[in-house]
Amino acid sequence: MQSPRIMLPWEDMPRRWYNVKADVPDLATPVLHPGTLQPVKPDDLIPLFPMEVIGQEVSQERWIDIPSEVQEVLSLWRPTPLHRARALEKALGTPARIYYKNESQSPPGSHKPNTAVAQAYYNKHEGVKRIATETGAGQWGSALSFACAQFGIECMVYMVRVSFDQKPYRKSMMQTWGGNVTASPSELTEAGRKALAADPDCPGSLGLAISEAVEDALTREDTKYSLGSVLNHVILHQTVVGQETKKQLAMAGERPDVLIGCVGGGSNFGGLVTPFIPDKLERPELRIIAVEPESCPTITRGRYTFDYGDTAKMAPVVKMHTLGHTFMPPRIHAGGLRYHGMAPLISALVEKNLIEATARHQIACFDAAVQFARTEGILVAPETSHAVRVAIDEALRCKQTGEPKVIVFNLSGHGHVDMAAYDAYFSGKLVDYTYPEESIREAMRSLPPVAP
Ligand SMILES: *Cc1c(COP(=O)(O)O)cnc(C)c1O
């Protein structure tokens, strides 16, 4: 018998973050000021982010040291195990070997604290007392609340209204770690009040919650802003995932053929796959697949162009795949991954054909999540179910061709606090929804006036 888990000794926890911009030319695209539409200078970002984080955002260095205070907190749960999914393989009857990196073992239950801890640390280090942020499904708010508690900083979370109502236990989690949570749109900001005046029942969106958190940070001296995905420094902090996975696959004597991750803003995917980009450059047959929902098909159907990062046009303008900053996710969508844009870094890698993207409907994703839970035991987050779906689809393809491929996916989080979504699935309330082309075309009329 062989252990299905490949454990990395604590000494092998990564001490540095990996910056893919050092190995692929022209991955950095300009970031524009939302008001002037001119390139932002690092100084423009000072009201929002700590200096060290701004430096990392624009860094071209291949390796950036992880401060020992950050390593100390990460070591509460890192390194995380890499599992071989033998039970799933057997149930599928596939010759493929399926592995998953288990990021659900962190205290908040996802990959998100990998960057939350780093960001809380740099804020603390630079004397910031309070951090404002947004959260969609609640995982980012939980991760940042946890991280802020570790460093004794106040945390203010604007939580998208629909999730606030659907996921009361996420709010309790944030409160347990000392986070302050309000539903977005809220009465606390100009952006929130405006949205409520237009529609008192406004379900909110990530773009709108970002507007509120950014406004909060800009209007308070003691407060900075923090983003849990999309930006370069977030993906940088997530590269502990891919670096560990590389070592673990080597320990198992494996070389990956397919790497898979779900994408919302692109951070867990980017964290797993960017450390493998040098391998992809040497071995083009390595496939790297981002999976998104059909109801929010940012890469597969969005346009690659400059767009605002938020609804109220307060966050910087970046070049990315986008459905338009006016995007409101359909209410019936239960699976998270609802951001209108994609990390500029991931978008640029797509344009260079180093990674590919695919979209899946939510019912098929929950089918996969349930099959996974009944074989491997872990109840994955609805977001993660997209990666599980495509890992299974690839393994089933191997069954047809007889190829014993090595398939690796990122298990970005568990779904213990997302059972309302499973409940909707089991009670037949989920419907599949293809985002209308007309809505994308319509939203493209509100793009900032910048040549793509
Ligand atoms: C937030 C989250 C995602 C999506 O965000 P990315 O930045 O695209 O990784 C995926 N899975 C889980 C469990 C999450 O919490």
Tab-separated table of N, CA and C in Angstrom, residues 100-249:
chain	number	residue	atom	x	y	z
A	100	TYR	N	-4.439	16.113	-6.882
A	100	TYR	CA	-4.964	17.434	-6.538
A	100	TYR	C	-4.207	18.028	-5.360
A	101	LYS	N	-3.959	19.322	-5.477
A	101	LYS	CA	-3.277	20.069	-4.425
A	101	LYS	C	-4.350	20.584	-3.490
A	102	ASN	N	-4.232	20.211	-2.214
A	102	ASN	CA	-5.337	20.469	-1.290
A	102	ASN	C	-5.168	21.783	-0.518
A	103	GLU	N	-5.678	22.846	-1.105
A	103	GLU	CA	-5.610	24.164	-0.448
A	103	GLU	C	-6.778	24.391	0.510
A	104	SER	N	-7.605	23.363	0.707
A	104	SER	CA	-8.747	23.526	1.612
A	104	SER	C	-8.324	23.409	3.075
A	105	GLN	N	-7.046	23.119	3.322
A	105	GLN	CA	-6.625	22.858	4.707
A	105	GLN	C	-6.246	24.096	5.511
A	106	SER	N	-6.324	25.264	4.897
A	106	SER	CA	-6.012	26.485	5.649
A	106	SER	C	-7.152	26.772	6.638
A	107	PRO	N	-6.895	27.604	7.648
A	107	PRO	CA	-7.980	27.893	8.600
A	107	PRO	C	-9.284	28.377	7.952
A	108	PRO	N	-9.248	29.327	6.984
A	108	PRO	CA	-10.521	29.722	6.367
A	108	PRO	C	-11.001	28.744	5.301
A	109	GLY	N	-10.194	27.744	4.943
A	109	GLY	CA	-10.660	26.691	4.042
A	109	GLY	C	-10.396	26.903	2.569
A	110	SER	N	-9.503	27.822	2.218
A	110	SER	CA	-9.173	28.005	0.802
A	110	SER	C	-7.729	28.469	0.645
A	111	HIS	N	-7.343	28.704	-0.618
A	111	HIS	CA	-6.003	29.215	-0.928
A	111	HIS	C	-5.852	30.682	-0.524
A	112	LYS	N	-6.939	31.387	-0.285
A	112	LYS	CA	-6.893	32.845	-0.161
A	112	LYS	C	-5.964	33.390	0.931
A	113	PRO	N	-5.842	32.726	2.084
A	113	PRO	CA	-4.924	33.290	3.086
A	113	PRO	C	-3.465	33.330	2.637
A	114	ASN	N	-3.097	32.598	1.576
A	114	ASN	CA	-1.701	32.677	1.110
A	114	ASN	C	-1.315	34.119	0.803
A	115	THR	N	-2.248	34.889	0.243
A	115	THR	CA	-1.960	36.300	-0.011
A	115	THR	C	-2.475	37.202	1.115
A	116	ALA	N	-3.571	36.822	1.760
A	116	ALA	CA	-4.115	37.671	2.838
A	116	ALA	C	-3.066	37.886	3.928
A	117	VAL	N	-2.352	36.822	4.277
A	117	VAL	CA	-1.337	36.910	5.331
A	117	VAL	C	-0.224	37.863	4.914
A	118	ALA	N	0.221	37.729	3.669
A	118	ALA	CA	1.296	38.612	3.185
A	118	ALA	C	0.828	40.064	3.179
A	119	GLN	N	-0.381	40.296	2.696
A	119	GLN	CA	-0.879	41.673	2.599
A	119	GLN	C	-1.097	42.286	3.988
A	120	ALA	N	-1.647	41.509	4.905
A	120	ALA	CA	-1.851	42.025	6.271
A	120	ALA	C	-0.495	42.370	6.888
A	121	TYR	N	0.489	41.498	6.648
A	121	TYR	CA	1.829	41.742	7.197
A	121	TYR	C	2.417	43.059	6.682
A	122	TYR	N	2.378	43.281	5.365
A	122	TYR	CA	2.983	44.505	4.816
A	122	TYR	C	2.250	45.751	5.305
A	123	ASN	N	0.937	45.673	5.463
A	123	ASN	CA	0.193	46.815	6.010
A	123	ASN	C	0.630	47.098	7.442
A	124	LYS	N	0.694	46.037	8.230
A	124	LYS	CA	1.116	46.179	9.630
A	124	LYS	C	2.513	46.805	9.689
A	125	HIS	N	3.390	46.274	8.854
A	125	HIS	CA	4.783	46.694	8.820
A	125	HIS	C	4.908	48.181	8.492
A	126	GLU	N	3.957	48.691	7.672
A	126	GLU	CA	4.028	50.098	7.270
A	126	GLU	C	3.072	50.971	8.078
A	127	GLY	N	2.605	50.456	9.229
A	127	GLY	CA	1.856	51.293	10.173
A	127	GLY	C	0.380	51.480	9.889
A	128	VAL	N	-0.182	50.688	8.982
A	128	VAL	CA	-1.610	50.804	8.664
A	128	VAL	C	-2.434	50.148	9.783
A	129	LYS	N	-3.540	50.801	10.171
A	129	LYS	CA	-4.344	50.304	11.299
A	129	LYS	C	-5.562	49.512	10.864
A	130	ARG	N	-6.001	49.760	9.624
A	130	ARG	CA	-7.293	49.201	9.208
A	130	ARG	C	-7.241	48.907	7.710
A	131	ILE	N	-7.833	47.754	7.309
A	131	ILE	CA	-7.887	47.386	5.894
A	131	ILE	C	-9.344	47.244	5.479
A	132	ALA	N	-9.708	47.856	4.333
A	132	ALA	CA	-11.056	47.692	3.789
A	132	ALA	C	-10.977	46.791	2.573
A	133	THR	N	-11.967	45.938	2.418
A	133	THR	CA	-11.976	45.036	1.273
A	133	THR	C	-13.396	44.655	0.905
A	134	GLU	N	-13.532	43.971	-0.243
A	134	GLU	CA	-14.833	43.441	-0.641
A	134	GLU	C	-14.759	41.924	-0.574
A	135	THR	N	-15.921	41.283	-0.529
A	135	THR	CA	-15.920	39.828	-0.655
A	135	THR	C	-17.179	39.418	-1.402
A	136	GLY	N	-17.043	38.386	-2.248
A	136	GLY	CA	-18.206	37.891	-2.975
A	136	GLY	C	-18.830	36.789	-2.152
A	137	ALA	N	-18.420	35.573	-2.407
A	137	ALA	CA	-18.960	34.424	-1.688
A	137	ALA	C	-18.562	34.419	-0.207
A	138	GLY	N	-17.576	35.212	0.166
A	138	GLY	CA	-17.207	35.319	1.571
A	138	GLY	C	-15.848	34.752	1.921
A	139	GLN	N	-15.242	33.999	0.974
A	139	GLN	CA	-13.952	33.386	1.307
A	139	GLN	C	-12.842	34.416	1.480
A	140	TRP	N	-12.840	35.436	0.641
A	140	TRP	CA	-11.777	36.419	0.767
A	140	TRP	C	-11.935	37.204	2.072
A	141	GLY	N	-13.163	37.596	2.381
A	141	GLY	CA	-13.393	38.311	3.641
A	141	GLY	C	-12.964	37.463	4.834
A	142	SER	N	-13.233	36.157	4.770
A	142	SER	CA	-12.820	35.262	5.863
A	142	SER	C	-11.302	35.207	5.950
A	143	ALA	N	-10.654	35.068	4.791
A	143	ALA	CA	-9.190	34.943	4.778
A	143	ALA	C	-8.527	36.211	5.302
A	144	LEU	N	-9.046	37.367	4.897
A	144	LEU	CA	-8.420	38.613	5.341
A	144	LEU	C	-8.713	38.873	6.821
A	145	SER	N	-9.912	38.510	7.278
A	145	SER	CA	-10.224	38.667	8.703
A	145	SER	C	-9.266	37.825	9.548
A	146	PHE	N	-9.066	36.574	9.101
A	146	PHE	CA	-8.122	35.682	9.783
A	146	PHE	C	-6.715	36.297	9.797
A	147	ALA	N	-6.269	36.792	8.639
A	147	ALA	CA	-4.905	37.326	8.529
A	147	ALA	C	-4.745	38.589	9.373
A	148	CYS	N	-5.759	39.444	9.360
A	148	CYS	CA	-5.687	40.678	10.146
A	148	CYS	C	-5.615	40.353	11.638
A	149	ALA	N	-6.335	39.306	12.052
A	149	ALA	CA	-6.283	38.909	13.466
A	149	ALA	C	-4.865	38.484	13.838
A	150	GLN	N	-4.162	37.850	12.899
A	150	GLN	CA	-2.793	37.396	13.175
A	150	GLN	C	-1.841	38.560	13.427
A	151	PHE	N	-2.154	39.710	12.796
A	151	PHE	CA	-1.248	40.846	12.936
A	151	PHE	C	-1.859	42.022	13.690
A	152	GLY	N	-3.060	41.819	14.277
A	152	GLY	CA	-3.667	42.874	15.084
A	152	GLY	C	-4.084	44.110	14.297
A	153	ILE	N	-4.689	43.904	13.130
A	153	ILE	CA	-5.200	45.013	12.315
A	153	ILE	C	-6.718	44.880	12.225
A	154	GLU	N	-7.405	46.035	12.110
A	154	GLU	CA	-8.853	46.024	11.926
A	154	GLU	C	-9.181	45.661	10.476
A	155	CYS	N	-10.291	44.937	10.265
A	155	CYS	CA	-10.669	44.505	8.915
A	155	CYS	C	-12.119	44.886	8.636
A	156	MET	N	-12.347	45.622	7.560
A	156	MET	CA	-13.699	46.063	7.178
A	156	MET	C	-14.076	45.402	5.863
A	157	VAL	N	-15.148	44.611	5.877
A	157	VAL	CA	-15.505	43.827	4.694
A	157	VAL	C	-16.856	44.249	4.111
A	158	TYR	N	-16.871	44.617	2.839
A	158	TYR	CA	-18.114	44.882	2.105
A	158	TYR	C	-18.480	43.606	1.365
A	159	MET	N	-19.571	42.969	1.810
A	159	MET	CA	-19.927	41.659	1.256
A	159	MET	C	-21.126	41.796	0.306
A	160	VAL	N	-20.965	41.277	-0.896
A	160	VAL	CA	-22.027	41.350	-1.911
A	160	VAL	C	-23.359	40.866	-1.315
A	161	ARG	N	-24.387	41.706	-1.456
A	161	ARG	CA	-25.688	41.479	-0.799
A	161	ARG	C	-26.225	40.044	-0.942
A	162	VAL	N	-26.292	39.507	-2.181
A	162	VAL	CA	-26.845	38.148	-2.341
A	162	VAL	C	-26.126	37.138	-1.467
A	163	SER	N	-24.810	37.213	-1.429
A	163	SER	CA	-24.062	36.245	-0.616
A	163	SER	C	-24.278	36.503	0.868
A	164	PHE	N	-24.345	37.769	1.232
A	164	PHE	CA	-24.591	38.139	2.629
A	164	PHE	C	-25.878	37.470	3.119
A	165	ASP	N	-26.912	37.472	2.251
A	165	ASP	CA	-28.193	36.867	2.626
A	165	ASP	C	-28.145	35.343	2.554
A	166	GLN	N	-27.401	34.815	1.528
A	166	GLN	CA	-27.399	33.356	1.321
A	166	GLN	C	-26.433	32.628	2.251
A	167	LYS	N	-25.420	33.352	2.742
A	167	LYS	CA	-24.363	32.668	3.491
A	167	LYS	C	-24.087	33.303	4.847
A	168	PRO	N	-25.075	33.246	5.740
A	168	PRO	CA	-24.907	33.898	7.036
A	168	PRO	C	-23.707	33.366	7.827
A	169	TYR	N	-23.334	32.111	7.586
A	169	TYR	CA	-22.226	31.558	8.387
A	169	TYR	C	-20.873	32.119	7.973
A	170	ARG	N	-20.772	32.588	6.726
A	170	ARG	CA	-19.532	33.258	6.329
A	170	ARG	C	-19.336	34.513	7.168
A	171	LYS	N	-20.435	35.236	7.366
A	171	LYS	CA	-20.376	36.447	8.178
A	171	LYS	C	-19.918	36.094	9.598
A	172	SER	N	-20.470	35.022	10.145
A	172	SER	CA	-20.079	34.618	11.504
A	172	SER	C	-18.601	34.255	11.571
A	173	MET	N	-18.111	33.613	10.508
A	173	MET	CA	-16.677	33.277	10.476
A	173	MET	C	-15.833	34.538	10.545
A	174	MET	N	-16.197	35.523	9.707
A	174	MET	CA	-15.428	36.772	9.681
A	174	MET	C	-15.487	37.440	11.050
A	175	GLN	N	-16.673	37.438	11.658
A	175	GLN	CA	-16.807	38.058	12.971
A	175	GLN	C	-15.972	37.333	14.021
A	176	THR	N	-15.900	36.015	13.902
A	176	THR	CA	-15.103	35.242	14.854
A	176	THR	C	-13.640	35.679	14.827
A	177	TRP	N	-13.148	35.989	13.610
A	177	TRP	CA	-11.762	36.458	13.491
A	177	TRP	C	-11.644	37.970	13.703
A	178	GLY	N	-12.771	38.593	14.085
A	178	GLY	CA	-12.703	40.022	14.406
A	178	GLY	C	-13.037	40.944	13.252
A	179	GLY	N	-13.444	40.388	12.107
A	179	GLY	CA	-13.794	41.217	10.952
A	179	GLY	C	-15.122	41.924	11.155
A	180	ASN	N	-15.245	43.096	10.528
A	180	ASN	CA	-16.452	43.901	10.540
A	180	ASN	C	-17.120	43.709	9.183
A	181	VAL	N	-18.382	43.259	9.143
A	181	VAL	CA	-18.993	42.913	7.856
A	181	VAL	C	-20.255	43.719	7.605
A	182	THR	N	-20.383	44.273	6.392
A	182	THR	CA	-21.627	44.925	6.017
A	182	THR	C	-22.044	44.441	4.635
A	183	ALA	N	-23.378	44.417	4.389
A	183	ALA	CA	-23.849	44.017	3.066
A	183	ALA	C	-23.597	45.147	2.083
A	184	SER	N	-23.221	44.787	0.845
A	184	SER	CA	-22.963	45.785	-0.194
A	184	SER	C	-23.974	45.609	-1.326
A	185	PRO	N	-24.654	46.649	-1.800
A	185	PRO	CA	-24.425	48.055	-1.469
A	185	PRO	C	-24.861	48.411	-0.038
A	186	SER	N	-24.097	49.311	0.571
A	186	SER	CA	-24.362	49.749	1.934
A	186	SER	C	-24.646	51.248	1.963
A	187	GLU	N	-25.092	51.705	3.121
A	187	GLU	CA	-25.322	53.146	3.307
A	187	GLU	C	-24.032	53.854	3.720
A	188	LEU	N	-22.941	53.079	3.853
A	188	LEU	CA	-21.712	53.652	4.414
A	188	LEU	C	-20.887	54.435	3.405
A	189	THR	N	-21.147	54.226	2.114
A	189	THR	CA	-20.338	54.913	1.096
A	189	THR	C	-21.247	55.587	0.069
A	190	GLU	N	-20.655	56.549	-0.631
A	190	GLU	CA	-21.347	57.247	-1.713
A	190	GLU	C	-21.770	56.249	-2.807
A	191	ALA	N	-20.827	55.370	-3.199
A	191	ALA	CA	-21.112	54.373	-4.247
A	191	ALA	C	-22.277	53.479	-3.840
A	192	GLY	N	-22.303	53.091	-2.559
A	192	GLY	CA	-23.365	52.228	-2.058
A	192	GLY	C	-24.701	52.951	-2.028
A	193	ARG	N	-24.693	54.183	-1.524
A	193	ARG	CA	-25.936	54.964	-1.440
A	193	ARG	C	-26.531	55.199	-2.820
A	194	LYS	N	-25.655	55.458	-3.792
A	194	LYS	CA	-26.117	55.690	-5.165
A	194	LYS	C	-26.806	54.444	-5.730
A	195	ALA	N	-26.178	53.280	-5.497
A	195	ALA	CA	-26.742	52.028	-6.003
A	195	ALA	C	-28.085	51.730	-5.341
A	196	LEU	N	-28.182	52.019	-4.040
A	196	LEU	CA	-29.435	51.752	-3.318
A	196	LEU	C	-30.532	52.706	-3.756
A	197	ALA	N	-30.157	53.945	-4.079
A	197	ALA	CA	-31.153	54.910	-4.541
A	197	ALA	C	-31.732	54.456	-5.886
A	198	ALA	N	-30.863	53.898	-6.726
A	198	ALA	CA	-31.314	53.433	-8.043
A	198	ALA	C	-32.144	52.170	-7.924
A	199	ASP	N	-31.790	51.298	-6.982
A	199	ASP	CA	-32.505	50.034	-6.802
A	199	ASP	C	-32.346	49.559	-5.352
A	200	PRO	N	-33.390	49.802	-4.528
A	200	PRO	CA	-33.282	49.430	-3.099
A	200	PRO	C	-33.054	47.938	-2.892
A	201	ASP	N	-33.430	47.111	-3.907
A	201	ASP	CA	-33.234	45.661	-3.787
A	201	ASP	C	-31.972	45.198	-4.515
A	202	CYS	N	-31.106	46.104	-4.850
A	202	CYS	CA	-29.911	45.756	-5.617
A	202	CYS	C	-29.154	44.592	-4.972
A	203	PRO	N	-28.957	43.486	-5.734
A	203	PRO	CA	-28.293	42.303	-5.159
A	203	PRO	C	-26.795	42.505	-4.959
A	204	GLY	N	-26.279	43.595	-5.528
A	204	GLY	CA	-24.847	43.848	-5.400
A	204	GLY	C	-24.043	43.063	-6.412
A	205	SER	N	-22.781	43.420	-6.529
A	205	SER	CA	-21.853	42.703	-7.406
A	205	SER	C	-20.462	42.938	-6.846
A	206	LEU	N	-19.516	42.107	-7.294
A	206	LEU	CA	-18.144	42.293	-6.821
A	206	LEU	C	-17.622	43.663	-7.219
A	207	GLY	N	-17.939	44.079	-8.469
A	207	GLY	CA	-17.468	45.378	-8.951
A	207	GLY	C	-17.951	46.511	-8.060
A	208	LEU	N	-19.198	46.430	-7.617
A	208	LEU	CA	-19.770	47.462	-6.762
A	208	LEU	C	-19.154	47.418	-5.353
A	209	ALA	N	-18.965	46.220	-4.825
A	209	ALA	CA	-18.360	46.088	-3.497
A	209	ALA	C	-16.923	46.609	-3.498
A	210	ILE	N	-16.221	46.413	-4.629
A	210	ILE	CA	-14.862	46.957	-4.758
A	210	ILE	C	-14.933	48.483	-4.684
A	211	SER	N	-15.903	49.066	-5.399
A	211	SER	CA	-16.060	50.524	-5.357
A	211	SER	C	-16.218	51.004	-3.916
A	212	GLU	N	-17.025	50.313	-3.141
A	212	GLU	CA	-17.256	50.729	-1.755
A	212	GLU	C	-15.980	50.627	-0.918
A	213	ALA	N	-15.272	49.519	-1.067
A	213	ALA	CA	-14.052	49.331	-0.265
A	213	ALA	C	-12.972	50.332	-0.657
A	214	VAL	N	-12.847	50.599	-1.965
A	214	VAL	CA	-11.846	51.562	-2.431
A	214	VAL	C	-12.197	52.954	-1.900
A	215	GLU	N	-13.477	53.304	-1.972
A	215	GLU	CA	-13.906	54.614	-1.457
A	215	GLU	C	-13.603	54.721	0.041
A	216	ASP	N	-13.890	53.675	0.787
A	216	ASP	CA	-13.600	53.641	2.222
A	216	ASP	C	-12.115	53.933	2.469
A	217	ALA	N	-11.258	53.239	1.706
A	217	ALA	CA	-9.810	53.408	1.907
A	217	ALA	C	-9.347	54.809	1.506
A	218	LEU	N	-9.913	55.344	0.414
A	218	LEU	CA	-9.480	56.650	-0.072
A	218	LEU	C	-9.924	57.779	0.843
A	219	THR	N	-11.011	57.562	1.586
A	219	THR	CA	-11.548	58.641	2.412
A	219	THR	C	-11.096	58.542	3.866
A	220	ARG	N	-10.259	57.547	4.197
A	220	ARG	CA	-9.780	57.424	5.584
A	220	ARG	C	-8.267	57.324	5.630
A	221	GLU	N	-7.696	58.145	6.446
A	221	GLU	CA	-6.252	58.241	6.609
A	221	GLU	C	-5.637	56.924	7.124
A	222	ASP	N	-6.355	56.261	8.049
A	222	ASP	CA	-5.782	55.085	8.733
A	222	ASP	C	-5.992	53.773	7.963
A	223	THR	N	-6.631	53.867	6.763
A	223	THR	CA	-7.106	52.662	6.089
A	223	THR	C	-6.487	52.488	4.709
A	224	LYS	N	-6.121	51.237	4.396
A	224	LYS	CA	-5.747	50.918	3.024
A	224	LYS	C	-6.679	49.834	2.515
A	225	TYR	N	-6.511	49.526	1.228
A	225	TYR	CA	-7.403	48.618	0.539
A	225	TYR	C	-6.645	47.324	0.244
A	226	SER	N	-7.386	46.249	0.124
A	226	SER	CA	-6.731	44.987	-0.190
A	226	SER	C	-7.604	44.208	-1.157
A	227	LEU	N	-6.967	43.600	-2.148
A	227	LEU	CA	-7.696	42.833	-3.153
A	227	LEU	C	-7.237	41.375	-3.073
A	228	GLY	N	-8.198	40.455	-3.154
A	228	GLY	CA	-7.873	39.043	-2.945
A	228	GLY	C	-7.565	38.265	-4.205
A	229	SER	N	-7.597	38.946	-5.362
A	229	SER	CA	-7.340	38.248	-6.620
A	229	SER	C	-6.885	39.267	-7.659
A	230	VAL	N	-6.837	38.864	-8.891
A	230	VAL	CA	-6.633	39.719	-10.073
A	230	VAL	C	-5.243	40.357	-10.213
A	231	LEU	N	-4.737	40.983	-9.164
A	231	LEU	CA	-3.498	41.756	-9.302
A	231	LEU	C	-2.258	40.855	-9.295
A	232	ASN	N	-1.150	41.411	-9.852
A	232	ASN	CA	0.095	40.639	-9.964
A	232	ASN	C	0.614	40.162	-8.614
A	233	HIS	N	0.555	41.055	-7.600
A	233	HIS	CA	1.136	40.660	-6.311
A	233	HIS	C	0.340	39.529	-5.665
A	234	VAL	N	-0.953	39.451	-5.970
A	234	VAL	CA	-1.767	38.369	-5.402
A	234	VAL	C	-1.342	37.028	-6.014
A	235	ILE	N	-1.192	37.025	-7.327
A	235	ILE	CA	-0.754	35.794	-7.993
A	235	ILE	C	0.646	35.412	-7.513
A	236	LEU	N	1.497	36.425	-7.344
A	236	LEU	CA	2.848	36.179	-6.817
A	236	LEU	C	2.770	35.419	-5.481
A	237	HIS	N	1.938	35.946	-4.552
A	237	HIS	CA	1.837	35.318	-3.225
A	237	HIS	C	1.278	33.891	-3.310
A	238	GLN	N	0.473	33.640	-4.348
A	238	GLN	CA	-0.121	32.304	-4.477
A	238	GLN	C	0.850	31.283	-5.065
A	239	THR	N	2.024	31.719	-5.501
A	239	THR	CA	2.925	30.758	-6.150
A	239	THR	C	3.536	29.735	-5.194
A	240	VAL	N	3.301	29.902	-3.889
A	240	VAL	CA	3.704	28.829	-2.968
A	240	VAL	C	3.004	27.531	-3.360
A	241	VAL	N	1.782	27.662	-3.911
A	241	VAL	CA	0.990	26.479	-4.289
A	241	VAL	C	1.707	25.690	-5.394
A	242	GLY	N	2.067	26.378	-6.468
A	242	GLY	CA	2.706	25.697	-7.598
A	242	GLY	C	4.105	25.204	-7.265
A	243	GLN	N	4.838	25.993	-6.469
A	243	GLN	CA	6.206	25.570	-6.115
A	243	GLN	C	6.182	24.279	-5.301
A	244	GLU	N	5.243	24.212	-4.344
A	244	GLU	CA	5.124	22.980	-3.558
A	244	GLU	C	4.706	21.807	-4.451
A	245	THR	N	3.730	22.075	-5.329
A	245	THR	CA	3.219	21.014	-6.204
A	245	THR	C	4.338	20.428	-7.059
A	246	LYS	N	5.204	21.300	-7.564
A	246	LYS	CA	6.331	20.834	-8.385
A	246	LYS	C	7.205	19.855	-7.627
A	247	LYS	N	7.543	20.240	-6.383
A	247	LYS	CA	8.392	19.356	-5.564
A	247	LYS	C	7.680	18.039	-5.271
A	248	GLN	N	6.369	18.139	-4.982
A	248	GLN	CA	5.626	16.924	-4.622
A	248	GLN	C	5.495	15.970	-5.810
A	249	LEU	N	5.278	16.528	-7.003
A	249	LEU	CA	5.199	15.676	-8.188
A	249	LEU	C	6.546	15.001	-8.428
